Short mmCIF file of C-alpha atoms and ligand atoms in Angstrom, two decimals:
data_model
loop_
_atom_site.label_atom_id
_atom_site.label_comp_id
_atom_site.label_asym_id
_atom_site.label_seq_id
_atom_site.Cartn_x
_atom_site.Cartn_y
_atom_site.Cartn_z
CA UNK A 1206 30.29 -9.88 9.33
CA UNK A 1207 28.16 -10.44 6.59
CA UNK A 1208 29.16 -10.08 2.59
CA UNK A 1209 26.94 -7.94 2.09
CA UNK A 1210 28.66 -5.18 4.04
CA UNK A 1211 31.24 -6.07 2.36
CA UNK A 1212 32.08 -3.78 -0.28
CA UNK A 1213 34.17 -5.71 -3.23
CA UNK A 1214 31.76 -7.85 -2.44
CA UNK A 1215 29.17 -5.89 -3.63
CA UNK A 1216 31.21 -4.24 -6.36
CA UNK A 1217 30.79 -8.40 -7.38
CA UNK A 1218 27.55 -8.01 -7.61
CA UNK A 1219 26.68 -5.38 -9.18
CA UNK A 1220 23.96 -5.05 -11.95
CA UNK A 1221 25.28 -4.67 -15.58
CA UNK A 1222 22.88 -3.11 -18.78
CA UNK A 1223 23.51 -2.79 -21.94
CA UNK A 1224 21.71 -0.71 -23.94
CA UNK A 1225 24.17 -0.99 -27.04
CA UNK A 1226 21.34 -2.68 -29.53
CA UNK A 1227 18.92 0.01 -28.35
CA UNK A 1228 21.66 2.47 -29.93
CA UNK A 1229 21.93 4.10 -33.70
CA UNK A 1230 25.67 3.02 -33.33
CA UNK A 1231 24.58 -0.29 -33.07
CA UNK A 1232 20.85 -1.25 -34.43
CA UNK A 1233 21.17 0.57 -37.36
CA UNK A 1234 20.00 3.99 -37.92
CA UNK A 1235 16.12 3.28 -39.43
CA UNK A 1236 15.15 2.08 -35.51
CA UNK A 1237 18.33 2.82 -33.30
CA UNK A 1238 18.41 5.69 -30.92
CA UNK A 1239 20.68 8.53 -31.65
CA UNK A 1240 22.64 10.02 -28.89
CA UNK A 1241 21.08 13.42 -29.46
CA UNK A 1242 17.46 11.86 -29.69
CA UNK A 1243 18.96 11.63 -25.59
CA UNK A 1244 20.33 15.05 -25.50
CA UNK A 1245 17.54 16.49 -26.70
CA UNK A 1246 15.86 15.37 -24.06
CA UNK A 1247 17.96 16.56 -20.99
CA UNK A 1248 15.95 19.52 -20.02
CA UNK A 1249 12.72 16.86 -19.38
CA UNK A 1250 14.88 14.35 -17.95
CA UNK A 1251 16.50 17.15 -15.46
CA UNK A 1252 13.29 17.59 -15.31
CA UNK A 1253 11.57 14.39 -14.31
CA UNK A 1254 14.60 13.54 -11.72
CA UNK A 1255 13.80 17.08 -9.96
CA UNK A 1256 10.33 16.53 -9.35
CA UNK A 1257 10.94 12.76 -8.26
CA UNK A 1258 13.99 13.87 -6.14
CA UNK A 1259 11.07 15.87 -4.88
CA UNK A 1260 8.34 13.80 -4.11
CA UNK A 1261 10.95 11.96 -2.37
CA UNK A 1262 11.51 14.66 0.01
CA UNK A 1263 8.65 15.06 0.81
CA UNK A 1264 7.62 11.97 2.36
CA UNK A 1265 5.08 10.37 -0.74
CA UNK A 1266 7.41 8.09 -2.21
CA UNK A 1267 8.60 6.05 1.38
CA UNK A 1268 8.51 2.58 -1.13
CA UNK A 1269 11.82 4.38 -2.08
CA UNK A 1270 13.07 4.62 1.48
CA UNK A 1271 12.18 1.31 2.44
CA UNK A 1272 15.81 -0.40 2.17
CA UNK A 1273 17.05 2.09 5.03
CA UNK A 1274 13.68 2.68 7.48
CA UNK A 1275 12.89 -0.78 8.77
CA UNK A 1276 15.38 -1.79 11.15
CA UNK A 1277 12.59 -2.76 13.38
CA UNK A 1278 10.32 -4.41 11.36
CA UNK A 1279 12.89 -6.17 9.76
CA UNK A 1280 14.05 -7.43 13.70
CA UNK A 1281 9.58 -8.65 14.49
CA UNK A 1282 9.48 -9.64 11.19
CA UNK A 1283 12.60 -12.08 11.49
CA UNK A 1284 11.31 -13.16 15.45
CA UNK A 1285 7.65 -14.07 13.70
CA UNK A 1286 9.43 -15.83 10.93
CA UNK A 1287 11.76 -18.18 13.58
CA UNK A 1288 8.29 -19.16 15.63
CA UNK A 1289 7.33 -19.71 12.13
CA UNK A 1290 9.55 -21.80 11.87
CA UNK A 1291 9.33 -23.71 14.72
CA UNK A 1292 5.77 -23.93 14.98
CA UNK A 1293 4.50 -24.65 11.21
CA UNK A 1294 4.85 -27.06 8.54
CA UNK A 1295 3.20 -24.56 6.21
CA UNK A 1296 2.98 -20.00 5.41
CA UNK A 1297 0.66 -19.54 2.74
CA UNK A 1298 -0.22 -16.30 1.52
CA UNK A 1299 -3.54 -14.88 0.84
CA UNK A 1300 -3.16 -12.22 -1.93
CA UNK A 1301 -3.50 -10.69 -4.99
CA UNK A 1302 -1.80 -8.19 -7.49
CA UNK A 1303 1.03 -5.98 -5.18
CA UNK A 1304 0.15 -8.66 -2.82
CA UNK A 1305 1.38 -11.54 -4.31
CA UNK A 1306 3.41 -11.31 -6.92
CA UNK A 1307 6.30 -9.82 -5.34
CA UNK A 1308 6.07 -12.38 -2.56
CA UNK A 1309 6.56 -15.64 -6.01
CA UNK A 1310 9.18 -13.63 -7.30
CA UNK A 1311 11.34 -13.22 -4.46
CA UNK A 1312 10.93 -17.06 -3.91
CA UNK A 1313 11.19 -18.25 -7.32
CA UNK A 1314 14.12 -16.53 -7.53
CA UNK A 1315 16.39 -17.09 -4.26
CA UNK A 1316 15.09 -20.55 -3.36
CA UNK A 1317 14.61 -24.24 -4.90
CA UNK A 1318 13.27 -24.23 -8.17
CA UNK A 1319 11.27 -27.29 -6.33
CA UNK A 1320 11.30 -25.52 -2.38
CA UNK A 1321 8.06 -27.57 -1.70
CA UNK A 1322 9.13 -30.67 -2.52
CA UNK A 1323 12.08 -30.44 -0.64
CA UNK A 1324 12.10 -32.93 2.31
CA UNK A 1325 11.51 -29.97 4.90
CA UNK A 1326 15.64 -31.18 6.44
CA UNK A 1327 16.53 -29.36 2.89
CA UNK A 1328 14.60 -27.31 3.53
CA UNK A 1329 16.40 -25.77 6.17
CA UNK A 1330 13.21 -26.35 7.84
CA UNK A 1331 11.64 -23.76 6.70
CA UNK A 1332 7.82 -24.47 6.29
CA UNK A 1333 6.16 -24.78 2.60
CA UNK A 1334 5.53 -21.77 1.00
CA UNK A 1335 2.05 -21.26 -1.38
CA UNK A 1336 0.37 -18.00 -1.99
CA UNK A 1337 -3.36 -18.07 -3.04
CA UNK A 1338 -3.38 -14.86 -5.77
CA UNK A 1339 -6.59 -16.19 -6.93
CA UNK A 1340 -10.13 -16.88 -6.25
CA UNK A 1341 -10.93 -20.19 -8.80
CA UNK A 1342 -12.54 -22.38 -6.81
CA UNK A 1343 -10.56 -25.56 -7.04
CA UNK A 1344 -7.44 -24.07 -6.45
CA UNK A 1345 -8.42 -23.04 -3.49
CA UNK A 1346 -10.07 -26.46 -2.58
CA UNK A 1347 -6.37 -28.12 -4.39
CA UNK A 1348 -4.68 -26.57 -1.52
CA UNK A 1349 -7.03 -27.98 1.00
CA UNK A 1350 -6.01 -31.15 0.17
CA UNK A 1351 -2.09 -30.61 0.14
CA UNK A 1352 -2.13 -28.65 3.35
CA UNK A 1353 -3.12 -29.44 7.10
CA UNK A 1354 -4.57 -26.24 8.41
CA UNK A 1355 -4.00 -27.58 11.61
CA UNK A 1356 -0.48 -27.10 10.89
CA UNK A 1357 -0.72 -22.98 8.82
CA UNK A 1358 -0.20 -19.43 9.03
CA UNK A 1359 -2.08 -17.87 6.46
CA UNK A 1360 -0.75 -14.57 5.65
CA UNK A 1361 -3.61 -11.98 4.25
CA UNK A 1362 -2.40 -8.75 2.35
CA UNK A 1363 -4.04 -6.59 1.24
CA UNK A 1364 -2.82 -2.51 1.55
CA UNK A 1365 -6.78 -1.46 1.37
CA UNK A 1366 -7.41 -4.44 3.58
CA UNK A 1367 -10.99 -4.61 1.44
CA UNK A 1368 -10.38 -6.50 -2.11
CA UNK A 1369 -12.55 -9.23 -2.49
CA UNK A 1370 -10.48 -11.85 -3.47
CA UNK A 1371 -8.45 -11.60 -0.47
CA UNK A 1372 -10.89 -11.13 1.76
CA UNK A 1373 -12.74 -14.18 0.30
CA UNK A 1374 -9.72 -15.77 0.93
CA UNK A 1375 -9.89 -14.56 4.36
CA UNK A 1376 -13.49 -15.32 5.75
CA UNK A 1377 -13.05 -19.20 4.13
CA UNK A 1378 -9.74 -19.41 6.20
CA UNK A 1379 -11.02 -18.40 8.89
CA UNK A 1380 -14.11 -20.16 8.98
CA UNK A 1381 -12.15 -23.33 8.26
CA UNK A 1382 -9.79 -22.35 11.22
CA UNK A 1383 -12.27 -21.56 14.17
CA UNK A 1384 -13.51 -25.41 12.60
CA UNK A 1385 -11.17 -27.01 13.75
CA UNK A 1386 -9.50 -25.04 16.87
CA UNK A 1387 -11.94 -23.38 18.23
CA UNK A 1388 -10.41 -20.42 19.88
CA UNK A 1389 -6.59 -20.68 18.96
CA UNK A 1390 -8.18 -19.51 14.97
CA UNK A 1391 -6.04 -16.13 15.24
CA UNK A 1392 -2.88 -17.72 16.02
CA UNK A 1393 -2.54 -18.90 12.48
CA UNK A 1394 -3.20 -15.63 10.79
CA UNK A 1395 -0.90 -13.19 10.53
CA UNK A 1396 -2.42 -9.97 8.97
CA UNK A 1397 -0.43 -7.45 6.97
CA UNK A 1398 -2.31 -4.49 5.57
CA UNK A 1399 -2.45 0.17 6.19
CA UNK A 1400 -2.65 0.64 9.79
CA UNK A 1401 -5.43 2.64 9.89
CA UNK A 1402 -7.24 2.19 6.42
CA UNK A 1403 -10.35 0.12 5.67
CA UNK A 1404 -11.60 -3.42 7.17
CA UNK A 1405 -8.33 -5.69 8.11
CA UNK A 1406 -7.12 -3.69 10.91
CA UNK A 1407 -10.18 -3.02 12.63
CA UNK A 1408 -10.69 -7.21 12.39
CA UNK A 1409 -6.79 -8.54 13.16
CA UNK A 1410 -6.94 -5.88 16.47
CA UNK A 1411 -10.55 -7.26 17.55
CA UNK A 1412 -9.38 -10.92 16.63
CA UNK A 1413 -6.10 -10.37 18.04
CA UNK A 1414 -4.19 -12.07 14.88
CA UNK A 1415 -0.65 -10.76 14.89
CA UNK A 1416 0.09 -7.55 12.61
CA UNK A 1417 2.33 -6.38 10.30
CA UNK A 1418 2.18 -2.83 8.48
CA UNK A 1419 2.27 -1.44 4.80
CA UNK A 1420 3.82 1.71 4.79
CA UNK A 1421 1.52 4.79 3.27
CA UNK A 1422 3.37 6.09 0.37
CA UNK A 1423 3.91 2.45 -0.09
CA UNK A 1424 1.60 0.68 -3.34
CA UNK A 1425 1.07 -3.01 -3.97
CA UNK A 1426 3.11 -3.09 -7.10
CA UNK A 1427 5.89 -0.99 -4.89
CA UNK A 1428 5.70 -2.66 -1.65
CA UNK A 1429 8.08 -5.89 -2.35
CA UNK A 1430 10.23 -4.53 0.06
CA UNK A 1431 8.07 -3.66 2.86
CA UNK A 1432 6.61 -6.54 4.78
CA UNK A 1433 4.53 -7.42 2.74
CA UNK A 1434 7.81 -9.09 0.25
CA UNK A 1435 9.94 -9.15 3.60
CA UNK A 1436 7.86 -11.73 5.88
CA UNK A 1437 7.45 -14.02 3.37
CA UNK A 1438 11.01 -14.35 1.79
CA UNK A 1439 12.30 -14.16 5.43
CA UNK A 1440 9.96 -17.29 6.93
CA UNK A 1441 11.28 -19.51 4.16
CA UNK A 1442 14.55 -18.68 4.77
CA UNK A 1443 15.57 -15.57 2.57
CA UNK A 1444 18.02 -12.98 3.90
CA UNK A 1445 15.85 -9.98 3.77
CA UNK A 1446 18.56 -7.84 5.40
CA UNK A 1447 20.73 -8.80 2.29
CA UNK A 1448 18.04 -7.60 -0.29
CA UNK A 1449 17.53 -4.68 1.37
CA UNK A 1450 21.11 -3.87 1.00
CA UNK A 1451 21.07 -4.71 -2.33
CA UNK A 1452 18.28 -2.06 -3.21
CA UNK A 1453 20.06 0.29 -0.66
CA UNK A 1454 22.59 -0.48 -3.54
CA UNK A 1455 20.60 0.09 -5.94
CA UNK A 1456 19.98 3.74 -4.61
CA UNK A 1457 23.10 4.82 -3.82
CA UNK A 1458 23.63 3.92 -7.61
CA UNK A 1459 20.79 6.06 -9.52
CA UNK A 1460 21.59 9.34 -7.51
CA UNK A 1461 23.03 11.44 -10.33
CA UNK A 1462 20.32 13.33 -11.97
CA UNK A 1463 22.05 12.83 -15.40
CA UNK A 1464 21.20 9.75 -17.38
CA UNK A 1465 23.85 8.32 -18.67
CA UNK A 1466 25.35 7.78 -14.68
CA UNK A 1467 22.29 6.13 -13.76
CA UNK A 1468 21.16 2.96 -14.94
CA UNK A 1469 17.22 3.19 -14.26
CA UNK A 1470 16.61 6.72 -15.64
CA UNK A 1471 18.59 5.35 -18.80
CA UNK A 1472 16.44 2.55 -18.59
CA UNK A 1473 12.92 4.94 -19.00
CA UNK A 1474 14.43 7.54 -21.62
CA UNK A 1475 15.78 5.39 -23.72
CA UNK A 1476 11.19 3.00 -23.02
CA UNK A 1477 9.96 7.03 -23.55
CA UNK A 1478 11.81 7.25 -26.87
CA UNK A 1479 11.15 4.15 -28.09
CA UNK A 1480 7.39 4.53 -27.32
CA UNK A 1481 7.47 7.87 -29.00
CA UNK A 1482 8.58 5.98 -32.23
CA UNK A 1483 5.56 3.59 -31.52
CA UNK A 1484 7.17 0.48 -29.40
CA UNK A 1485 4.22 -0.53 -27.94
CA UNK A 1486 4.96 -3.19 -25.93
CA UNK A 1487 7.85 -4.58 -23.44
CA UNK A 1488 9.00 -7.53 -23.33
CA UNK A 1489 10.65 -9.57 -20.36
CA UNK A 1490 12.43 -11.91 -21.00
CA UNK A 1491 15.31 -13.58 -18.57
CA UNK A 1492 17.15 -16.51 -19.04
CA UNK A 1493 16.96 -18.33 -16.09
CA UNK A 1494 13.72 -20.39 -14.78
CA UNK A 1495 14.60 -18.26 -10.88
CA UNK A 1496 13.63 -15.34 -12.90
CA UNK A 1497 10.59 -16.37 -14.91
CA UNK A 1498 8.14 -14.93 -11.99
CA UNK A 1499 10.70 -11.80 -11.54
CA UNK A 1500 8.94 -11.07 -15.61
CA UNK A 1501 5.43 -11.44 -13.93
CA UNK A 1502 5.74 -8.98 -10.88
CA UNK A 1503 7.34 -6.79 -13.45
CA UNK A 1504 4.51 -7.12 -15.73
CA UNK A 1505 1.98 -5.28 -12.67
CA UNK A 1506 4.68 -2.73 -11.79
CA UNK A 1507 4.88 -1.59 -15.93
CA UNK A 1508 0.96 -2.31 -16.88
CA UNK A 1509 -0.70 -0.85 -13.62
CA UNK A 1510 2.37 1.52 -12.69
CA UNK A 1511 1.89 3.66 -16.67
CA UNK A 1512 -1.58 3.01 -18.01
CA UNK A 1513 -3.58 5.39 -17.64
CA UNK A 1514 -6.64 7.32 -19.31
CA UNK A 1515 -4.94 11.28 -18.08
CA UNK A 1516 -1.80 12.58 -17.37
CA UNK A 1517 -1.36 14.74 -14.15
CA UNK A 1518 -3.35 17.84 -16.49
CA UNK A 1519 -6.35 15.80 -16.56
CA UNK A 1520 -5.46 16.15 -20.33
CA UNK A 1521 -6.75 12.03 -22.43
CA UNK A 1522 -3.45 10.88 -23.43
CA UNK A 1523 -4.91 6.25 -23.16
CA UNK A 1524 -1.38 6.05 -23.22
CA UNK A 1525 1.12 2.80 -21.23
CA UNK A 1526 3.37 0.55 -22.59
CA UNK A 1527 2.05 -3.32 -22.94
CA UNK A 1528 4.10 -5.49 -20.82
CA UNK A 1529 5.28 -9.11 -21.86
CA UNK A 1530 6.53 -12.21 -20.19
CA UNK A 1531 8.34 -14.32 -21.58
CA UNK A 1532 11.37 -17.23 -20.61
CA UNK A 1533 14.57 -17.85 -22.48
CA UNK A 1534 14.95 -19.69 -23.90
CA UNK A 1535 11.83 -21.26 -23.74
CA UNK A 1536 10.24 -18.78 -25.20
CA UNK A 1537 12.77 -18.96 -28.23
CA UNK A 1538 10.65 -21.55 -28.87
CA UNK A 1539 7.66 -19.53 -29.82
CA UNK A 1540 7.36 -15.89 -28.56
CA UNK A 1541 10.97 -15.07 -31.01
CA UNK A 1542 9.38 -15.61 -34.50
CA UNK A 1543 7.53 -13.20 -34.33
CA UNK A 1544 9.93 -10.97 -31.94
CA UNK A 1545 12.72 -10.85 -34.66
CA UNK A 1546 10.16 -10.33 -37.97
CA UNK A 1547 7.36 -8.96 -36.77
CA UNK A 1548 6.34 -5.31 -36.69
CA UNK A 1549 8.83 -2.78 -35.41
CA UNK A 1550 6.53 -2.76 -32.34
CA UNK A 1551 8.22 -3.90 -29.64
CA UNK A 1552 11.28 -3.46 -26.73
CA UNK A 1553 12.97 -6.41 -26.10
CA UNK A 1554 14.43 -6.14 -22.31
CA UNK A 1555 17.39 -9.46 -21.57
CA UNK A 1556 17.59 -10.61 -18.16
CA UNK A 1557 21.30 -12.34 -18.12
CA UNK A 1558 22.78 -13.89 -15.31
CA UNK A 1559 26.37 -14.17 -14.95
CA UNK A 1560 26.76 -17.84 -12.56
CA UNK A 1561 24.32 -20.18 -12.20
CA UNK A 1562 23.99 -21.82 -9.40
CA UNK A 1563 24.97 -25.33 -11.10
CA UNK A 1564 26.31 -26.66 -13.74
CA UNK A 1565 25.52 -29.28 -15.47
CA UNK A 1566 28.20 -31.10 -18.66
CA UNK A 1567 26.86 -32.74 -21.35
CA UNK A 1568 27.74 -35.26 -22.61
CA UNK A 1569 29.70 -36.75 -25.67
CA UNK A 1570 27.77 -39.08 -27.64
CA UNK A 1571 26.57 -40.02 -31.56
CA UNK A 1572 30.55 -39.27 -32.29
CA UNK A 1573 28.80 -40.73 -35.58
CA UNK A 1574 26.56 -38.00 -36.34
CA UNK A 1575 28.65 -34.59 -35.78
CA UNK A 1576 25.23 -32.60 -35.48
CA UNK A 1577 24.62 -34.28 -32.51
CA UNK A 1578 28.19 -34.78 -30.48
CA UNK A 1579 28.73 -30.83 -31.14
CA UNK A 1580 26.90 -30.72 -27.80
CA UNK A 1581 28.72 -32.61 -25.37
CA UNK A 1582 31.79 -31.20 -23.85
CA UNK A 1583 29.52 -28.50 -23.18
CA UNK A 1584 27.66 -27.75 -19.92
CA UNK A 1585 24.40 -26.11 -20.35
CA UNK A 1586 25.44 -23.20 -18.37
CA UNK A 1587 27.43 -22.36 -22.39
CA UNK A 1588 24.55 -23.28 -23.76
CA UNK A 1589 21.11 -20.73 -22.60
CA UNK A 1590 24.19 -18.21 -22.38
CA UNK A 1591 25.39 -19.03 -25.67
CA UNK A 1592 20.97 -18.99 -26.68
CA UNK A 1593 20.99 -15.51 -25.08
CA UNK A 1594 23.35 -14.33 -27.35
CA UNK A 1595 22.13 -15.84 -30.49
CA UNK A 1596 18.50 -14.41 -29.83
CA UNK A 1597 20.18 -10.45 -29.58
CA UNK A 1598 22.33 -11.20 -32.46
CA UNK A 1599 19.39 -12.40 -34.09
CA UNK A 1600 17.66 -9.70 -32.94
CA UNK A 1601 20.05 -6.60 -33.69
CA UNK A 1602 19.95 -8.37 -37.03
CA UNK A 1603 16.13 -7.54 -37.81
CA UNK A 1604 17.35 -4.45 -35.88
CA UNK A 1605 14.24 -4.80 -33.62
CA UNK A 1606 15.71 -2.95 -30.27
CA UNK A 1607 16.67 -4.77 -27.11
CA UNK A 1608 19.19 -4.55 -24.19
CA UNK A 1609 20.01 -6.19 -21.45
CA UNK A 1610 20.65 -6.63 -17.46
CA UNK A 1611 23.30 -8.54 -15.87
CA UNK A 1612 22.96 -10.11 -12.54
CA UNK A 1613 26.83 -11.97 -11.90
CA UNK A 1614 24.59 -14.10 -9.75
CA UNK A 1615 20.86 -14.64 -8.25
CA UNK A 1616 20.65 -13.92 -4.76
CA UNK A 1617 19.07 -11.79 -2.06
CA UNK A 1618 21.25 -8.42 -3.06
CA UNK A 1619 21.70 -9.02 -7.05
CA UNK A 1620 17.70 -10.05 -5.67
CA UNK A 1621 17.12 -6.40 -4.25
CA UNK A 1622 19.23 -4.21 -6.94
CA UNK A 1623 17.00 -5.95 -9.18
CA UNK A 1624 12.94 -5.05 -8.11
CA UNK A 1625 14.83 -1.43 -7.17
CA UNK A 1626 15.99 -0.59 -10.58
CA UNK A 1627 12.87 -1.69 -12.29
CA UNK A 1628 10.46 -0.29 -9.76
CA UNK A 1629 12.63 3.46 -10.13
CA UNK A 1630 12.60 2.50 -14.11
CA UNK A 1631 8.94 3.16 -13.48
CA UNK A 1632 8.45 4.76 -11.88
CA UNK A 1633 10.78 7.61 -14.11
CA UNK A 1634 9.06 6.95 -17.22
CA UNK A 1635 5.96 7.97 -14.93
CA UNK A 1636 7.04 11.76 -15.20
CA UNK A 1637 8.49 11.87 -18.20
CA UNK A 1638 4.78 10.38 -19.63
CA UNK A 1639 3.84 13.49 -16.94
CA UNK A 1640 1.14 10.70 -15.38
CA UNK A 1641 0.33 9.27 -12.06
CA UNK A 1642 2.53 5.68 -12.12
CA UNK A 1643 0.50 5.22 -8.34
CA UNK A 1644 -2.78 5.14 -8.68
CA UNK A 1645 -4.48 2.52 -10.30
CA UNK A 1646 -7.56 3.89 -10.93
CA UNK A 1647 -8.66 1.52 -13.74
CA UNK A 1648 -8.39 -1.61 -11.36
CA UNK A 1649 -10.52 -0.09 -9.13
CA UNK A 1650 -13.32 0.16 -11.32
CA UNK A 1651 -13.58 -2.96 -12.03
CA UNK A 1652 -13.40 -3.74 -7.73
CA UNK A 1653 -15.94 -1.97 -7.63
CA UNK A 1654 -18.21 -3.44 -9.85
CA UNK A 1655 -18.07 -6.51 -8.31
CA UNK A 1656 -18.62 -4.80 -5.10
CA UNK A 1657 -21.64 -3.76 -6.49
CA UNK A 1658 -22.85 -6.93 -8.51
CA UNK A 1659 -22.32 -8.62 -4.71
CA UNK A 1660 -24.63 -6.51 -3.35
CA UNK A 1661 -21.83 -4.25 -0.72
CA UNK A 1662 -23.44 -1.58 0.83
CA UNK A 1663 -22.43 2.09 -0.12
CA UNK A 1664 -22.61 0.50 -3.85
CA UNK A 1665 -26.17 0.52 -4.41
CA UNK A 1666 -25.61 3.43 -7.60
CA UNK A 1667 -22.03 1.75 -9.16
CA UNK A 1668 -25.40 -1.15 -8.75
CA UNK A 1669 -27.95 0.75 -11.00
CA UNK A 1670 -25.32 2.48 -13.28
CA UNK A 1671 -24.15 -1.23 -14.53
CA UNK A 1672 -27.81 -2.13 -14.43
CA UNK A 1673 -28.24 -0.04 -17.20
CA UNK A 1674 -25.08 -0.82 -19.05
CA UNK A 1675 -26.61 -2.38 -22.24
CA UNK A 1676 -28.95 -6.01 -23.18
CA UNK A 1677 -26.96 -8.46 -24.41
CA UNK A 1678 -28.23 -9.59 -28.20
CA UNK A 1679 -28.52 -12.89 -28.42
CA UNK A 1680 -27.73 -13.21 -31.67
CA UNK A 1681 -23.71 -12.73 -31.10
CA UNK A 1682 -23.61 -14.83 -28.93
CA UNK A 1683 -22.93 -18.17 -31.17
O1 PA5 B 1435 -0.74 -2.40 -7.36
C1 PA5 B 1435 -1.08 -2.55 -6.12
O2 PA5 B 1435 -1.91 -1.47 -5.86
C2 PA5 B 1435 -2.72 -3.35 -6.91
O3 PA5 B 1435 -2.23 -4.12 -8.12
C3 PA5 B 1435 -3.10 -3.70 -5.32
O4 PA5 B 1435 -1.78 -4.66 -4.67
C4 PA5 B 1435 -4.11 -5.33 -6.06
O5 PA5 B 1435 -5.44 -4.76 -6.35
C5 PA5 B 1435 -4.96 -5.44 -4.53
O6 PA5 B 1435 -5.08 -4.63 -3.90
P1 PA5 B 1435 -4.92 -4.39 -2.19
O7 PA5 B 1435 -3.77 -4.62 -1.60
O8 PA5 B 1435 -5.44 -3.02 -1.43
O9 PA5 B 1435 -5.26 -6.53 -1.62
#
């Protein structure tokens, strides 16, 4: 039996959410949140829970059901991953935003931190893995210096099927493949896109690419648990069934509309209260290199979902809490000074790990220098965890709000839980702010302006609008 089906094992992998250091009892009345602040919000919280449930029941939030709805597609993904493993050396994701950050985060979390540098044997026979999530020509060109495209599969991921960056990457790769391989170029391209909308779906069907679909009700930044993230993960040997089981486990644990029994709802509630009290910044600080890119993924999720000009009633609100990425302990030596002594405008979320997947002893040495020798006999594991506790303490002492999510271990099950936790927290925060957490009009504006400037048909009016913008003054350029 797979370990993730064992209830005892599941329980042993349960995430913990510790918000003591958000509360007045700990952090002090001036900055801290009182229980009565939460109680006061109860009607609003219950309504938010009801509304979210109603949307889910109406099929608008299909990302919430991904742990349960994909048995066929998972089988297809596993078979495709096996085929890629047998026939190719390298797998490259072409995508941006929600189509890239999840695959990067999960790969970094689960696999070896120097995965691509391992021999194929040490990678378990799985292909090397790259994500091209920018259109920097130097980066794209550098990729072609280290891969053999004849042994590479490119996974073009775009929900809209029209994002300029991704489609440009696709055009470049397709051209190169055609030149090298002739008619068989299409065997090197897999498309992951919407089943009906956009241009990629038509191209993929016409040219015979293997296709995976991004279901309706699954926006870019909520898509890691659908083929967007599952295929790249499976191709690198990550157990996607366990990851989905972890997400389902979290879903089961956040059914209650009582925020004291619902981790993600409580997390959002505290952020909401803090935000209304001027905490405009949300820092995520994992104490594990493997979780570094979870903070990147979260930054997009939080920023793009919650940063909105208008609320659901069309009222101007200019809302949103700015996400910041940090890494423990590295950023203790850069950002923490600001967090400890700077303005009271942040909530810091630590992500901790009980058991790291490696243990390293710090050797004894320099008995004559006590300020060095005290380190000997400890482990790096103790050091990183102690530093996390010490930083929490320093923030507590400085009355800076902070909270901690702890993973017993980093594995597919706990990562599935974590992603789901953060997605539900974001959606619940969207309800509390009364905004649409699933659109991104500000991003669309930039996309449309790019189309117009590069001459995409249908964007002539936008081009005229852009041409009418004020000319820059020379004296302001020095
Ligand atoms: O979360 C989102 O919707 C966005 O960040 C998109 O993922 C990003 O803009 C890329 O869009 P697409 O997948 O349509 O290429």
